[in-house]
Amino acid sequence: MKNILLLLFLILHLLFAVKGHAQNHVLDSMMILLKTQQEDSNKVNTLNEISWETINIGNYDLALKYANDGLALADKIHYDLGAADSYSRLGRTYERKGDFTEALKNHFASLKLKEKLGNKQGIANSYTGIGNIYFSQGNYAEALKNYSASLKLNEELGNKEGISYSYTGIGLVYMRQGNSPEALKNLLATLNIAEEMGNKSAMAMSYNNMGMVYDMQGNSSEALKNYTASLNIEEARGNKVGMGGAYNNIGTVYFNQGNYPEALKNHLASLKIKEELGNKDGIASSYNNLGGVYAKQGNYAEALKSYSAALKLNEELGNQAGIAEVNSNMGMLNFALKKYDAASTYLTTSLRLAKEIGEKEIIRTNYEGLSKVDSATHNWQSAYLNHKMYLVYRDSLINEDFTKKTVQAEMNYAFDKKEEATKAEQEKKDAVATQELARQKLVRNSFMGGFATVLLFSIVVYRQRNKVKKAKERSDELLLNILPSEVAEELKETGAAKAKSFDMVTVLFTDFKGFTQISEQLSAQALVAEINYCFSAFDNIIHKYGIEKIKTIGDSYMCAGGLPAANHTHPEDVVKAAIEIRDFMLEHKKQKESEGAIAFEIRIGIHTGPVVAGIVGIKKFAYDIWGNTVNLASRMESSGEAGKINISESTYELVKSKFSCEHRGKITVKNTGEVDMYFVEV
């Protein structure tokens, strides 16, 4: 399921005549003011602002009424600027309703008037609005052209918020085209500006869009973290549009994790909000996602019903990307139902549309689907060719070069933040030093008090040095507890730590089976104590084998061998550690059950391959690793069984002479295809 909702709040409301905040008391005040106004430009401005406020609260019919009233009056009194604003609001409203044809028509009308007036900021706003519509229609070339034009004008005007929204549009175009490094670079630029300005709306949008990039890369934990951050901000703001989008995207993450009840819950919550708002585009997105959930649950009747509703709405809207995706999903649904002719028709239609608009991920999915259909119908030559094209597009979306560039963009952002903080701290120290020099000058001019002052100062310095030394020792101790020693030293010496590529490491993931259900039966204190007991034991085990702990995510534990110092024994070391972890959990389970207590069962997955490693963030530094190797190691865990150690073929080839293993055959892994897996038999 790829249909994440793009939160394109890119028509810059702060740049209209009066800034709106969608607050009822503001709307009430403007309604009262409207009754007292003459038929002049002030009344046009008020009508336009009422229209904007009603857009923000999701009352689109009322928004259209007031925008049309404003346009009629502006035309009557020949007030071009007011008419341009009315057209902008009409364009924005139709966009929210999913009527892209009318939205474009009104945005172009607004642009024409602003060009006539020479209103540069208004022109920039219109370019952004037009870019949004083209983006929603899947016309990425035109979207990028308009966002870039908007960025150029906003930079000329020095409008930071306008610049940030332009970066967002550009970032999302690159994301849709599968260029995640460029996407992340532009979205991080947006987040940086939003944080500087304290703009909650832009921060929520940035978190959402960052989540989409991580989602596309298969990093579900980071995606969920960013989507949840966006949802929390939108709930605090009471922004239904943002809430609907966040629920949609959270549902998608749960879907990708195989948690279909949670996926269904969030997508239904999203659909409800979009139906309240009358947002056709959003409703189509929700129906498409619900179809995917129902299909995975084996409820094919509901899946077909949902997909059909989504396809109908997307065709009404002229949304080419939406039409392509739903056709692809209906193709795979018919394949599951063994209706191969229908499956081939849907997939071929989707492939044609996806190629026209440059949707690489949909192209990849269609080639994979057509390969499966051809195999099922014994059309082996076509199956081979389609599978070959699937591999080409898969590798273009997930490859080491992109991963390295993505990490570099993250690190640059983190280190820019750190440098800003360091610069501010240094300026503070310089000011203190200046004051100290002035004080010492006074001391030199006073001989009688000078000696005593210097002596006292020396004592203070001596004591302070001791305090600093102890604090430094404590700081070093804490730093080494969260970072590898090599990385910690580099960070202390240079103020930064460069990301490094490792040609081969072995990554281990663990997870507790049925964690959610068991956790509901324990108190918070008992749950934390149990997890801490298990993870502390894991820490001791991996330390014995020289394995680096990476992080814990909920009930999941992640570590890696062969970094930060490379070695040749890491595959064997990690498998040995996995055996000890498994045996520890089996023994612990016996003990807990003998006491009549609840016990966890563990799944363990291992994969060997290349990664990129480094630290991220400016607070709570964390050493982390990235790459397809990490994703596949996680899939090894989720594809395994309780009490078993599931390893990939690449790990098996490195340890087969040391351990007895059972070949499980080829097992389908999301975003990768079929993978040979083995259980370690010890």
Tab-separated table of N, CA and C in Angstrom, residues 221-278:
chain	number	residue	atom	x	y	z
A	221	SER	N	9.559	2.539	11.731
A	221	SER	CA	9.612	3.141	13.068
A	221	SER	C	9.772	4.654	12.979
A	222	GLU	N	10.659	5.131	12.084
A	222	GLU	CA	10.846	6.571	11.908
A	222	GLU	C	9.620	7.198	11.258
A	223	ALA	N	9.000	6.479	10.334
A	223	ALA	CA	7.793	6.990	9.684
A	223	ALA	C	6.686	7.190	10.712
A	224	LEU	N	6.470	6.179	11.559
A	224	LEU	CA	5.416	6.259	12.567
A	224	LEU	C	5.693	7.381	13.557
A	225	LYS	N	6.953	7.550	13.941
A	225	LYS	CA	7.327	8.615	14.873
A	225	LYS	C	6.997	9.987	14.291
A	226	ASN	N	7.317	10.197	13.021
A	226	ASN	CA	7.067	11.491	12.386
A	226	ASN	C	5.581	11.734	12.149
A	227	TYR	N	4.854	10.697	11.718
A	227	TYR	CA	3.414	10.855	11.513
A	227	TYR	C	2.696	11.172	12.828
A	228	THR	N	3.097	10.508	13.897
A	228	THR	CA	2.475	10.742	15.205
A	228	THR	C	2.762	12.153	15.697
A	229	ALA	N	3.982	12.638	15.461
A	229	ALA	CA	4.325	14.017	15.836
A	229	ALA	C	3.434	14.999	15.088
A	230	SER	N	3.190	14.723	13.822
A	230	SER	CA	2.310	15.574	13.018
A	230	SER	C	0.882	15.541	13.555
A	231	LEU	N	0.386	14.331	13.872
A	231	LEU	CA	-0.972	14.187	14.396
A	231	LEU	C	-1.148	14.952	15.700
A	232	ASN	N	-0.170	14.861	16.595
A	232	ASN	CA	-0.267	15.553	17.885
A	232	ASN	C	-0.387	17.063	17.705
A	233	ILE	N	0.394	17.614	16.784
A	233	ILE	CA	0.328	19.059	16.527
A	233	ILE	C	-1.027	19.430	15.934
A	234	GLU	N	-1.502	18.632	14.976
A	234	GLU	CA	-2.770	18.949	14.313
A	234	GLU	C	-3.957	18.826	15.267
A	235	GLU	N	-3.917	17.846	16.162
A	235	GLU	CA	-4.992	17.716	17.153
A	235	GLU	C	-5.006	18.917	18.086
A	236	ALA	N	-3.827	19.377	18.481
A	236	ALA	CA	-3.739	20.551	19.354
A	236	ALA	C	-4.268	21.790	18.646
A	237	ARG	N	-4.061	21.848	17.317
A	237	ARG	CA	-4.538	22.995	16.541
A	237	ARG	C	-6.002	22.846	16.140
A	238	GLY	N	-6.552	21.638	16.278
A	238	GLY	CA	-7.928	21.397	15.850
A	238	GLY	C	-8.069	21.396	14.339
A	239	ASN	N	-6.998	21.038	13.637
A	239	ASN	CA	-6.988	21.068	12.178
A	239	ASN	C	-7.432	19.713	11.622
A	240	LYS	N	-8.682	19.635	11.185
A	240	LYS	CA	-9.235	18.358	10.726
A	240	LYS	C	-8.541	17.830	9.474
A	241	VAL	N	-8.182	18.724	8.578
A	241	VAL	CA	-7.506	18.278	7.359
A	241	VAL	C	-6.204	17.555	7.709
A	242	GLY	N	-5.421	18.167	8.581
A	242	GLY	CA	-4.165	17.554	9.005
A	242	GLY	C	-4.375	16.264	9.771
A	243	MET	N	-5.400	16.231	10.625
A	243	MET	CA	-5.689	15.014	11.386
A	243	MET	C	-6.052	13.865	10.450
A	244	GLY	N	-6.884	14.174	9.440
A	244	GLY	CA	-7.275	13.141	8.486
A	244	GLY	C	-6.078	12.568	7.752
A	245	GLY	N	-5.162	13.447	7.364
A	245	GLY	CA	-3.956	12.989	6.680
A	245	GLY	C	-3.066	12.148	7.569
A	246	ALA	N	-2.907	12.568	8.829
A	246	ALA	CA	-2.040	11.833	9.754
A	246	ALA	C	-2.604	10.445	10.054
A	247	TYR	N	-3.923	10.366	10.302
A	247	TYR	CA	-4.546	9.057	10.530
A	247	TYR	C	-4.324	8.144	9.315
A	248	ASN	N	-4.481	8.718	8.132
A	248	ASN	CA	-4.282	7.967	6.896
A	248	ASN	C	-2.879	7.362	6.837
A	249	ASN	N	-1.893	8.195	7.130
A	249	ASN	CA	-0.504	7.752	7.006
A	249	ASN	C	-0.105	6.768	8.103
A	250	ILE	N	-0.617	6.983	9.314
A	250	ILE	CA	-0.362	6.034	10.403
A	250	ILE	C	-0.963	4.671	10.047
A	251	GLY	N	-2.154	4.701	9.468
A	251	GLY	CA	-2.782	3.456	9.022
A	251	GLY	C	-1.931	2.723	8.000
A	252	THR	N	-1.284	3.488	7.121
A	252	THR	CA	-0.425	2.893	6.100
A	252	THR	C	0.789	2.200	6.719
A	253	VAL	N	1.374	2.822	7.748
A	253	VAL	CA	2.522	2.200	8.421
A	253	VAL	C	2.105	0.877	9.057
A	254	TYR	N	0.971	0.890	9.767
A	254	TYR	CA	0.496	-0.349	10.392
A	254	TYR	C	0.212	-1.419	9.332
A	255	PHE	N	-0.304	-0.988	8.188
A	255	PHE	CA	-0.547	-1.933	7.097
A	255	PHE	C	0.761	-2.589	6.663
A	256	ASN	N	1.784	-1.773	6.471
A	256	ASN	CA	3.083	-2.298	6.035
A	256	ASN	C	3.706	-3.225	7.070
A	257	GLN	N	3.344	-3.019	8.348
A	257	GLN	CA	3.848	-3.882	9.416
A	257	GLN	C	3.023	-5.158	9.566
A	258	GLY	N	1.910	-5.233	8.832
A	258	GLY	CA	1.042	-6.401	8.938
A	258	GLY	C	0.053	-6.334	10.084
A	259	ASN	N	-0.072	-5.154	10.712
A	259	ASN	CA	-1.017	-4.964	11.818
A	259	ASN	C	-2.328	-4.437	11.233
A	260	TYR	N	-3.124	-5.337	10.646
A	260	TYR	CA	-4.294	-4.928	9.877
A	260	TYR	C	-5.436	-4.356	10.720
A	261	PRO	N	-5.670	-4.844	11.949
A	261	PRO	CA	-6.712	-4.205	12.774
A	261	PRO	C	-6.414	-2.730	13.052
A	262	GLU	N	-5.152	-2.401	13.391
A	262	GLU	CA	-4.781	-1.001	13.632
A	262	GLU	C	-4.837	-0.194	12.341
A	263	ALA	N	-4.452	-0.813	11.242
A	263	ALA	CA	-4.516	-0.133	9.945
A	263	ALA	C	-5.960	0.224	9.614
A	264	LEU	N	-6.868	-0.739	9.807
A	264	LEU	CA	-8.284	-0.507	9.518
A	264	LEU	C	-8.848	0.601	10.397
A	265	LYS	N	-8.511	0.568	11.674
A	265	LYS	CA	-8.978	1.574	12.633
A	265	LYS	C	-8.568	2.987	12.203
A	266	ASN	N	-7.318	3.169	11.829
A	266	ASN	CA	-6.822	4.495	11.458
A	266	ASN	C	-7.365	4.961	10.111
A	267	HIS	N	-7.493	4.046	9.153
A	267	HIS	CA	-8.029	4.443	7.850
A	267	HIS	C	-9.515	4.798	7.934
A	268	LEU	N	-10.251	4.104	8.770
A	268	LEU	CA	-11.661	4.456	8.960
A	268	LEU	C	-11.789	5.818	9.638
A	269	ALA	N	-10.899	6.109	10.595
A	269	ALA	CA	-10.901	7.425	11.253
A	269	ALA	C	-10.597	8.516	10.236
A	270	SER	N	-9.667	8.241	9.343
A	270	SER	CA	-9.313	9.200	8.298
A	270	SER	C	-10.480	9.417	7.339
A	271	LEU	N	-11.113	8.325	6.913
A	271	LEU	CA	-12.245	8.423	5.985
A	271	LEU	C	-13.378	9.251	6.580
A	272	LYS	N	-13.663	9.040	7.850
A	272	LYS	CA	-14.746	9.776	8.512
A	272	LYS	C	-14.507	11.283	8.459
A	273	ILE	N	-13.273	11.701	8.751
A	273	ILE	CA	-12.946	13.132	8.732
A	273	ILE	C	-13.057	13.689	7.317
A	274	LYS	N	-12.562	12.958	6.336
A	274	LYS	CA	-12.594	13.446	4.952
A	274	LYS	C	-14.021	13.554	4.424
A	275	GLU	N	-14.874	12.619	4.840
A	275	GLU	CA	-16.276	12.702	4.425
A	275	GLU	C	-16.955	13.907	5.065
A	276	GLU	N	-16.595	14.208	6.317
A	276	GLU	CA	-17.128	15.405	6.975
A	276	GLU	C	-16.704	16.673	6.237
A	277	LEU	N	-15.481	16.656	5.696
A	277	LEU	CA	-14.944	17.824	4.990
A	277	LEU	C	-15.378	17.870	3.527
A	278	GLY	N	-15.908	16.770	3.014
A	278	GLY	CA	-16.278	16.717	1.603
A	278	GLY	C	-15.075	16.690	0.679
